[in-house]
Coordinates of C-alpha atoms in Angstrom, one line a residue:
X1 CA 114.5 91.1 83.8
X2 CA 115.7 92.8 80.6
X3 CA 119.3 92.1 79.5
X4 CA 121.7 95.0 79.4
X5 CA 123.5 95.9 76.1
X6 CA 127.1 94.8 75.6
X7 CA 128.7 97.9 77.2
X8 CA 126.4 97.4 80.2
X9 CA 127.2 93.7 80.4
X10 CA 130.8 94.8 80.8
X11 CA 129.9 97.0 83.7
X12 CA 127.7 94.4 85.3
X13 CA 130.7 92.0 85.4
X14 CA 132.9 94.8 86.9
X15 CA 130.3 95.6 89.5
X16 CA 130.6 92.3 91.1
X17 CA 134.1 93.1 92.1
X18 CA 133.5 96.6 93.7
X19 CA 132.0 97.5 97.0
X20 CA 129.2 100.0 97.8
X21 CA 131.5 103.0 98.4
X22 CA 133.8 102.1 95.5
X23 CA 130.9 102.2 93.1
X24 CA 131.7 105.6 91.8
X25 CA 135.3 104.8 91.0
X26 CA 134.3 102.5 88.2
X27 CA 135.4 104.1 85.0
X28 CA 135.1 103.7 81.2
X29 CA 132.5 104.1 78.5
X30 CA 130.3 101.4 80.1
X31 CA 129.9 103.5 83.3
X32 CA 128.9 106.5 81.3
X33 CA 126.3 104.5 79.4
X34 CA 124.9 102.7 82.5
X35 CA 124.5 105.7 84.9
X36 CA 126.1 108.7 83.4
X37 CA 129.0 109.6 85.7
X38 CA 130.1 112.2 83.2
X39 CA 129.1 115.7 84.3
X40 CA 128.9 119.0 82.3
X41 CA 132.3 120.7 81.9
X42 CA 133.1 124.0 83.6
X43 CA 133.6 125.5 80.1
X44 CA 129.9 125.2 79.5
X45 CA 129.2 128.5 81.2
X46 CA 126.5 130.6 79.6
X47 CA 128.9 132.9 77.8
X48 CA 130.5 129.9 76.1
X49 CA 127.3 128.4 74.8
X50 CA 125.9 129.5 71.4
X51 CA 122.4 129.4 70.2
X52 CA 121.6 127.2 67.2
X53 CA 118.5 126.9 65.1
X54 CA 116.4 123.8 65.8
X55 CA 114.3 122.6 62.9
X56 CA 111.7 120.7 65.0
X57 CA 109.7 121.8 68.0
X58 CA 111.9 121.1 71.1
X59 CA 109.2 121.5 73.8
X60 CA 107.4 118.3 73.2
X61 CA 107.4 117.3 76.8
X62 CA 105.9 120.5 78.1
X63 CA 106.9 122.8 81.0
X64 CA 106.7 122.7 84.7
X65 CA 107.7 124.2 88.0
X66 CA 108.3 123.0 91.5
X67 CA 109.5 123.3 95.1
X68 CA 108.1 126.8 95.7
X69 CA 109.9 129.0 98.2
X70 CA 108.7 132.5 99.2
X71 CA 111.3 134.1 96.8
X72 CA 111.9 131.3 94.3
X73 CA 110.6 128.3 92.3
X74 CA 112.2 125.8 90.0
X75 CA 111.3 126.2 86.3
X76 CA 111.6 122.9 84.3
X77 CA 111.6 121.8 80.7
X78 CA 113.6 119.3 78.6
X79 CA 114.5 119.8 74.9
X80 CA 113.3 116.8 72.9
X81 CA 112.4 117.4 69.2
X82 CA 112.3 113.6 68.8
X83 CA 111.5 112.3 72.3
X84 CA 111.5 108.6 71.4
X85 CA 115.1 108.7 70.1
X86 CA 117.9 108.1 72.6
X87 CA 119.5 111.5 71.8
X88 CA 116.1 113.2 71.6
X89 CA 117.0 114.4 68.1
X90 CA 119.6 116.9 69.4
X91 CA 123.4 117.2 68.9
X92 CA 125.7 116.3 71.7
X93 CA 126.4 119.9 72.7
X94 CA 125.1 122.4 75.4
X95 CA 122.3 124.6 74.3
X96 CA 121.1 127.9 75.8
X97 CA 117.5 128.1 76.9
X98 CA 116.1 131.5 77.7
X99 CA 113.3 131.8 80.3
X100 CA 111.1 134.6 81.4
X101 CA 108.5 135.1 84.1
X102 CA 105.6 137.6 83.9
X103 CA 102.7 138.8 86.0
X104 CA 100.3 138.3 83.1
X105 CA 99.7 135.5 80.6
X106 CA 100.5 137.7 77.6
X107 CA 104.0 138.6 79.1
X108 CA 103.3 142.4 78.9
X109 CA 104.6 142.8 82.5
X110 CA 107.8 140.7 82.5
X111 CA 109.1 140.3 86.0
X112 CA 112.3 138.2 85.6
X113 CA 114.3 136.7 82.8
X114 CA 117.4 134.7 82.4
X115 CA 119.3 131.9 80.5
X116 CA 119.8 128.3 81.6
X117 CA 122.0 125.8 79.9
X118 CA 120.6 122.5 78.6
X119 CA 123.5 120.0 78.9
X120 CA 123.6 116.9 76.9
X121 CA 124.9 115.0 79.9
X122 CA 121.6 115.7 81.6
X123 CA 119.6 114.9 78.4
X124 CA 119.1 118.6 77.7
X125 CA 117.0 119.1 80.8
X126 CA 116.6 122.6 82.3
X127 CA 116.3 123.4 85.9
X128 CA 116.2 127.2 86.3
X129 CA 116.0 128.7 89.8
X130 CA 115.0 132.3 89.6
X131 CA 115.4 134.3 92.8
X132 CA 114.0 137.6 94.1
X133 CA 110.3 136.6 93.5
X134 CA 107.4 137.9 95.5
X135 CA 106.0 135.6 98.2
X136 CA 102.6 134.1 97.6
X137 CA 102.4 135.4 94.1
X138 CA 101.2 133.8 90.8
X139 CA 103.6 134.1 87.8
X140 CA 103.5 132.9 84.3
X141 CA 106.6 131.5 82.7
X142 CA 107.9 130.2 79.3
X143 CA 111.1 129.2 77.6
X144 CA 112.7 130.0 74.2
X145 CA 115.3 127.8 72.5
X146 CA 116.5 127.3 68.9
X147 CA 113.9 129.7 67.5
X148 CA 111.0 128.1 69.3
X149 CA 108.8 129.3 72.1
X150 CA 107.4 126.9 74.7
X151 CA 103.9 126.6 76.0
X152 CA 103.1 129.0 78.9
X153 CA 103.1 127.7 82.5
X154 CA 101.7 129.1 85.6
X155 CA 103.4 128.8 89.0
X156 CA 103.0 130.2 92.5
X157 CA 105.5 131.1 95.2
X158 CA 105.1 130.0 98.8
X159 CA 103.7 132.6 101.2
X160 CA 106.1 134.0 103.7
X161 CA 103.6 135.0 106.3
X162 CA 99.9 136.0 106.8
X163 CA 98.6 132.9 105.0
X164 CA 95.1 131.9 106.1
X165 CA 94.6 129.0 103.6
X166 CA 96.7 126.4 101.8
X167 CA 95.4 124.0 99.2
X168 CA 97.3 121.0 97.9
X169 CA 96.4 118.3 95.4
X170 CA 97.7 114.8 96.3
X171 CA 98.5 112.5 93.4
X172 CA 100.3 109.2 92.9
X173 CA 100.6 106.0 90.9
X174 CA 100.2 106.7 87.2
X175 CA 100.9 103.6 85.2
X176 CA 100.7 104.7 81.6
X177 CA 99.4 101.4 80.1
X178 CA 96.6 100.9 82.6
X179 CA 94.6 104.0 81.8
X180 CA 94.3 107.7 80.8
X181 CA 95.3 110.6 83.0
X182 CA 91.8 112.1 83.1
X183 CA 92.2 113.0 86.7
X184 CA 95.1 115.4 85.8
X185 CA 92.8 117.1 83.3
X186 CA 90.5 118.0 86.2
X187 CA 93.4 118.7 88.6
X188 CA 94.8 121.2 86.1
X189 CA 91.6 123.2 86.4
X190 CA 91.4 123.0 90.2
X191 CA 92.5 125.9 92.5
X192 CA 95.5 124.6 94.4
X193 CA 98.7 126.1 95.6
X194 CA 100.8 123.0 94.6
X195 CA 100.6 119.4 93.6
X196 CA 102.2 116.9 95.9
X197 CA 103.2 113.8 93.9
X198 CA 103.7 110.9 96.4
X199 CA 105.4 108.4 94.2
X200 CA 105.2 105.9 91.3
X201 CA 105.4 108.7 88.6
X202 CA 106.3 105.9 86.2
X203 CA 106.4 102.1 86.1
X204 CA 109.4 100.1 85.1
X205 CA 107.4 97.2 83.6
X206 CA 107.3 96.5 79.8
X207 CA 104.7 98.4 77.8
X208 CA 103.3 96.7 74.8
X209 CA 102.9 98.2 71.3
X210 CA 99.3 99.2 72.0
X211 CA 100.2 100.9 75.3
X212 CA 98.0 98.5 77.2
X213 CA 94.5 99.9 78.0
X214 CA 95.2 102.9 75.7
X215 CA 94.9 100.6 72.7
X216 CA 97.3 102.4 70.3
X217 CA 97.0 101.5 66.7
X218 CA 98.7 102.6 63.4
X219 CA 101.3 105.3 63.8
X220 CA 100.7 105.5 67.5
X221 CA 101.9 102.0 68.3
X222 CA 104.9 102.0 70.5
X223 CA 108.3 100.9 69.2
X224 CA 110.1 97.8 70.5
X225 CA 112.3 99.8 72.9
X226 CA 109.3 100.2 75.2
X227 CA 108.5 96.5 75.2
X228 CA 111.2 95.8 77.8
X229 CA 111.6 96.6 81.4
X230 CA 113.6 99.7 82.3
X231 CA 117.1 98.9 83.4
X232 CA 119.6 101.3 81.7
X233 CA 119.8 105.0 81.7
X234 CA 118.4 105.1 78.2
X235 CA 115.5 102.9 79.2
X236 CA 114.4 105.2 82.0
X237 CA 114.9 108.3 79.9
X238 CA 112.7 107.0 77.1
X239 CA 110.0 105.9 79.6
X240 CA 109.8 109.5 81.0
X241 CA 109.5 110.7 77.4
X242 CA 106.5 108.4 77.0
X243 CA 104.8 109.5 80.2
X244 CA 105.5 113.2 79.8
X245 CA 104.1 113.2 76.3
X246 CA 100.6 112.8 77.8
X247 CA 98.6 116.0 77.3
X248 CA 96.7 115.8 80.6
X249 CA 99.9 115.3 82.6
X250 CA 101.5 118.2 80.7
X251 CA 98.5 120.4 81.6
X252 CA 98.8 119.6 85.3
X253 CA 102.5 120.4 85.3
X254 CA 101.9 123.7 83.5
X255 CA 99.1 124.7 85.8
X256 CA 100.7 124.3 89.3
X257 CA 104.1 123.9 90.9
X258 CA 104.8 120.3 91.9
X259 CA 106.5 119.0 95.0
X260 CA 107.6 115.4 94.3
X261 CA 109.0 112.3 96.0
X262 CA 109.4 108.8 94.6
X263 CA 108.4 105.4 95.7
X264 CA 109.6 102.1 94.2
X265 CA 108.5 101.9 90.6
X266 CA 110.6 104.9 89.5
X267 CA 113.4 102.3 90.0
X268 CA 112.1 98.8 90.6
X269 CA 109.1 97.3 92.4
X270 CA 109.6 97.0 96.2
X271 CA 113.3 97.6 96.3
X272 CA 114.8 98.4 99.7
X273 CA 117.9 100.6 99.8
X274 CA 120.5 98.7 97.7
X275 CA 118.6 95.4 97.8
X276 CA 116.6 94.7 94.6
X277 CA 113.4 92.7 94.3
X278 CA 115.1 89.7 92.7
X279 CA 118.5 88.1 93.3
X280 CA 120.7 90.6 91.5
X281 CA 123.8 91.4 93.6
X282 CA 123.6 94.8 95.4
X283 CA 126.6 96.3 93.6
X284 CA 124.9 95.5 90.3
X285 CA 121.5 96.8 91.4
X286 CA 123.2 100.1 92.3
X287 CA 124.0 100.6 88.6
X288 CA 120.3 100.4 87.9
X289 CA 119.4 102.6 90.8
X290 CA 122.0 105.2 89.6
X291 CA 120.4 105.2 86.1
X292 CA 116.9 105.6 87.6
X293 CA 117.8 108.4 90.0
X294 CA 119.6 110.3 87.2
X295 CA 116.6 110.1 84.9
X296 CA 114.3 111.1 87.8
X297 CA 116.2 114.3 88.5
X298 CA 116.4 115.1 84.8
X299 CA 112.6 114.9 84.5
X300 CA 111.4 116.5 87.7
X301 CA 111.4 120.2 88.9
X302 CA 114.0 119.6 91.5
X303 CA 116.7 122.0 92.8
X304 CA 120.5 121.6 92.6
X305 CA 120.8 120.0 96.1
X306 CA 118.8 117.1 94.7
X307 CA 121.1 116.4 91.8
X308 CA 122.2 112.8 92.1
X309 CA 125.7 111.5 92.7
X310 CA 125.9 108.0 91.2
X311 CA 123.4 105.8 93.0
X312 CA 122.6 108.5 95.7
X313 CA 120.1 111.3 95.6
X314 CA 119.1 113.2 98.8
X315 CA 115.4 113.7 98.1
X316 CA 114.1 114.4 101.6
X317 CA 113.7 118.1 102.2
X318 CA 111.6 120.7 104.0
X319 CA 109.3 123.5 102.7
X320 CA 107.5 126.1 104.8
X321 CA 104.3 127.9 104.1
X322 CA 104.3 130.8 106.5
X323 CA 103.3 129.8 110.0
X324 CA 100.4 127.7 108.6
X325 CA 102.3 124.6 107.5
X326 CA 105.7 122.9 107.6
X327 CA 106.0 120.3 104.9
X328 CA 108.6 117.5 105.3
X329 CA 109.1 115.5 102.2
X330 CA 110.3 112.0 103.1
X331 CA 112.1 109.2 101.2
X332 CA 111.1 105.8 102.4
X333 CA 112.9 103.8 99.8
X334 CA 116.6 104.7 99.6
X335 CA 117.6 104.1 103.2
X336 CA 115.2 101.3 104.4
X337 CA 116.2 97.9 105.7
X338 CA 115.0 95.0 103.6
X339 CA 111.4 94.0 104.0
X340 CA 110.9 91.3 106.6
X341 CA 109.4 87.8 106.1
X342 CA 110.0 87.8 102.4
X343 CA 107.9 90.9 101.7
X344 CA 104.1 90.8 100.9
X345 CA 101.3 90.5 103.5
X346 CA 102.6 88.3 106.3
X347 CA 102.0 87.7 109.9
X348 CA 104.3 89.7 112.2
X349 CA 107.4 87.9 113.4
X350 CA 110.4 88.8 115.6
X351 CA 112.1 89.9 112.4
X352 CA 109.5 92.4 111.5
X353 CA 109.0 93.5 115.1
X354 CA 112.7 94.2 115.7
X355 CA 112.7 97.8 117.0
X356 CA 116.0 98.6 115.4
X357 CA 114.7 98.3 111.9
X358 CA 114.7 101.4 109.7
X359 CA 112.4 102.7 107.0
X360 CA 113.8 106.3 106.9
X361 CA 117.4 105.6 108.0
X362 CA 119.0 107.2 111.1
X363 CA 120.1 110.4 109.4
X364 CA 116.6 111.2 108.0
X365 CA 115.0 110.3 111.3
X366 CA 117.3 112.9 113.1
X367 CA 116.6 115.5 110.4
X368 CA 112.8 115.0 110.9
X369 CA 113.1 115.3 114.7
X370 CA 115.3 118.4 114.5
X371 CA 112.8 120.0 112.1
X372 CA 109.9 119.3 114.4
X373 CA 111.8 120.7 117.3
X374 CA 112.1 124.1 115.6
X375 CA 108.6 124.0 114.0
X376 CA 106.2 126.8 114.9
X377 CA 103.7 125.8 112.2
X378 CA 100.0 125.1 112.9
X379 CA 100.1 122.0 110.7
X380 CA 103.1 119.6 110.5
X381 CA 102.7 117.7 107.3
X382 CA 104.6 114.6 106.1
X383 CA 104.5 113.9 102.3
X384 CA 105.6 110.3 102.0
X385 CA 104.9 107.0 100.2
X386 CA 103.6 104.0 102.0
X387 CA 100.7 103.6 104.4
X388 CA 101.7 104.8 107.9
X389 CA 98.7 103.6 109.9
X390 CA 98.1 100.0 111.1
X391 CA 96.2 98.2 108.4
X392 CA 94.8 94.7 109.1
X393 CA 93.3 92.6 106.3
X394 CA 91.6 90.1 108.5
X395 CA 88.9 90.6 111.2
X396 CA 90.2 87.7 113.4
X397 CA 93.6 87.5 115.1
X398 CA 96.3 87.1 114.1
X399 CA 96.1 89.3 110.9
X400 CA 98.7 89.6 108.2
X401 CA 100.2 93.1 107.7
X402 CA 102.0 94.7 104.8
X403 CA 105.7 94.1 105.2
X404 CA 106.4 96.9 102.6
X405 CA 104.5 99.6 104.5
X406 CA 105.2 101.0 108.0
X407 CA 103.5 97.9 109.4
X408 CA 106.6 96.1 108.4
X409 CA 108.7 98.6 110.4
X410 CA 106.8 99.2 113.6
X411 CA 109.9 100.2 115.5
X412 CA 110.5 103.0 113.0
X413 CA 106.9 104.1 113.2
X414 CA 107.1 104.2 117.0
X415 CA 110.2 106.4 116.9
X416 CA 108.4 108.9 114.6
X417 CA 105.4 109.0 117.0
X418 CA 107.7 109.4 120.0
X419 CA 109.5 112.2 118.3
X420 CA 106.2 113.9 117.6
X421 CA 105.4 113.6 121.3
X422 CA 108.8 114.7 122.5
X423 CA 109.0 117.8 120.3
X424 CA 105.4 118.9 121.2
X425 CA 104.2 119.4 117.6
X426 CA 100.5 119.5 117.1
X427 CA 98.3 118.7 114.1
X428 CA 100.3 115.9 112.5
X429 CA 99.1 115.1 109.0
X430 CA 100.6 112.2 107.0
X431 CA 100.0 112.2 103.3
X432 CA 100.4 108.9 101.4
X433 CA 100.2 107.2 98.0
X434 CA 101.1 103.7 96.8
X435 CA 98.0 101.6 97.4
X436 CA 95.7 102.7 94.5
X437 CA 92.8 103.5 96.8
X438 CA 91.5 106.4 98.8
X439 CA 91.9 106.0 102.6
X440 CA 91.3 108.2 105.5
X441 CA 92.9 107.1 108.9
X442 CA 93.0 108.3 112.4
X443 CA 96.6 107.6 113.5
X444 CA 96.2 105.9 116.9
X445 CA 99.0 106.2 119.4
X446 CA 98.6 102.5 120.2
X447 CA 97.6 100.7 117.1
X448 CA 96.3 97.7 119.1
X449 CA 93.9 99.9 121.1
X450 CA 91.2 101.6 119.1
X451 CA 90.4 103.8 122.1
X452 CA 93.9 105.2 122.4
X453 CA 94.8 108.8 121.8
X454 CA 94.7 109.9 118.2
X455 CA 98.1 111.3 117.3
X456 CA 97.2 112.7 113.9
X457 CA 95.5 111.9 110.7
X458 CA 96.6 110.1 107.5
X459 CA 95.2 111.0 104.1
X460 CA 95.9 108.4 101.4
X461 CA 95.3 109.3 97.8
X462 CA 94.2 106.8 95.2
X463 CA 96.0 106.3 91.9
X464 CA 95.7 108.4 88.8
X465 CA 95.5 105.3 86.6
X466 CA 97.2 102.3 88.1
X467 CA 94.9 99.4 88.6
X468 CA 92.4 100.4 85.9
X469 CA 89.0 101.8 86.6
X470 CA 88.7 100.6 90.2
X471 CA 85.4 100.3 92.2
X472 CA 83.7 102.4 94.8
X473 CA 83.7 99.4 97.2
X474 CA 86.5 97.0 96.4
X475 CA 85.9 93.3 97.3
X476 CA 87.6 93.7 100.7
X477 CA 85.8 96.8 101.7
X478 CA 83.7 95.3 104.5
X479 CA 86.6 93.3 105.9
X480 CA 89.0 96.3 106.0
X481 CA 86.5 98.7 107.5
X482 CA 85.5 96.2 110.2
X483 CA 89.1 95.1 110.9
X484 CA 90.4 98.7 111.2
X485 CA 88.0 100.9 113.3
X486 CA 90.4 103.8 112.8
X487 CA 89.7 103.7 109.1
X488 CA 87.3 106.5 108.4
X489 CA 87.1 106.2 104.6
X490 CA 87.8 103.7 101.9
X491 CA 87.1 104.1 98.1
X492 CA 88.7 102.2 95.3
X493 CA 88.1 104.5 92.3
X494 CA 90.8 106.6 90.5
X495 CA 91.4 110.3 91.2
X496 CA 93.2 112.6 93.5
X497 CA 92.7 114.4 96.9
X498 CA 92.3 118.1 97.3
X499 CA 93.7 119.0 100.8
X500 CA 92.9 122.4 102.3
X501 CA 94.6 123.7 105.5
X502 CA 93.4 126.6 107.6
X503 CA 94.2 127.7 111.1
X504 CA 91.0 125.9 112.2
X505 CA 91.0 122.7 110.3
X506 CA 92.3 120.3 107.7
X507 CA 89.8 119.3 105.0
X508 CA 90.3 116.4 102.5
X509 CA 88.1 116.2 99.4
X510 CA 88.4 112.8 97.8
X511 CA 88.0 113.4 94.1
X512 CA 87.1 110.4 91.8
X513 CA 86.6 109.8 88.1
X514 CA 84.1 107.3 86.7
X515 CA 86.8 105.4 84.8
X516 CA 90.3 105.7 83.2
X517 CA 90.2 103.0 80.4
X518 CA 88.6 105.6 78.1
X519 CA 89.3 109.3 78.1
X520 CA 87.1 112.2 79.2
X521 CA 85.4 110.8 82.4
X522 CA 83.8 113.4 84.6
X523 CA 85.1 114.1 88.2
X524 CA 83.1 114.2 91.4
X525 CA 83.8 114.5 95.2
X526 CA 83.2 111.0 96.7
X527 CA 83.4 112.3 100.3
X528 CA 84.9 115.2 102.3
X529 CA 86.4 114.9 105.8
X530 CA 87.7 117.4 108.2
X531 CA 90.1 117.3 111.2
X532 CA 90.0 120.2 113.7
X533 CA 93.2 121.9 114.7
X534 CA 94.0 120.8 118.2
X535 CA 91.5 117.9 118.1
X536 CA 92.8 115.3 115.6
X537 CA 90.4 112.9 114.0
X538 CA 88.6 112.6 110.6
X539 CA 85.0 113.5 110.6
X540 CA 82.6 113.8 107.7
X541 CA 82.3 117.3 106.5

């Protein structure tokens, strides 16, 4: 693990003497450096903030939108004339950023405009939330700051009613140093209503000067600050700057609204609640988590209710798309019990089988059940991180299971399935990332009985770049397909999933690129599967 700076070392020492709920009472310059408890002052209202001329282009990280409602979307950008500098090349003062939305790309028919404040405390990020938009409508948007005009983005509000088709793109796992984001180049040109990012937007591991597989040379070689693991707030902010500078990622953000949730690598590999992967004390790890959560909110198109408070950020939330779909976005990291049996692929034990163990936490479980109880949607969709279905990696019994996925928390999975039964929802669709492969599962009501009732379907998207090029049939393809009869599809290449919902069916198009270690690979559909409304189960289209 990377060492903190001197101010952060001071806070690490102090952290050992404070409890979980006293975390936010720690004061001083070290606290501000480690996780930014300082907040914008009330005096920073719009009429107190003056424009200033910026010499360099501030929109180097692009523009984006997200969390579409029938009458609103979030518009995002971050001012960063020098993105690889800790202060992004900006003075420590609030700056006005003017935004406008139009019905046409040339902005001849402007529909809405306003001003947002880019606060230095939030690294000059902008989260504008225009209201009064038309449901199910395309808009173009842009920003203006310091005499500069941003690139143009396109967004789309959620339908309020009368929708007969929804189309999402599913993406996850985009380790920068393991390949190019070619899949995003193709996704940007695809016809989708929104992108669902299912976690691992960035990776905390060190990145070498050549950016790994990207092979940077000369002026493009990365400075030493990227050669260490992300731990401090500055580390995470600079890592987002690296990722968000990618032109294909910028194109995908500019083309569609994004609905995001995190997994582990946005903070640290396989962390569980306030328990880190290594032996760092929980109080100390919460400092790192606070830094990671703060940087995540600054760089994602999230609304004000998702703004973090120290080491906490309420990311789970609900979006509705007319009567066609209810989308529940879950957080399987922040509230989970520690992985059983030392994590990894292990044989089940009484510890892992303990029915009281939580993956979502009690409050999120109740929220999900209450939402299903009131749902009238044709499709009830869960956007979440780790594989939900039973997944054995051995044909003979007993078989190890992944302690980091729902297999390591079977009691939590059973409570979710019981809630689906009790509330009477139909057409459950679980959308997953994490594992760097395409999967398609039938969710069996009894995971030990292949002939049991199918409770829904799970669509797992492969990575954008993590794992390198991948292969159509990974080395364990035959074993997994034989050991898991409810596994309808398995492909190890990179890409994304295009998911289409209608009143009649769910359709998953598994999109793949030929490789990611060099740019410009073509895209193709490896396979398409459908699941009929009222008759769950994946079948070849």
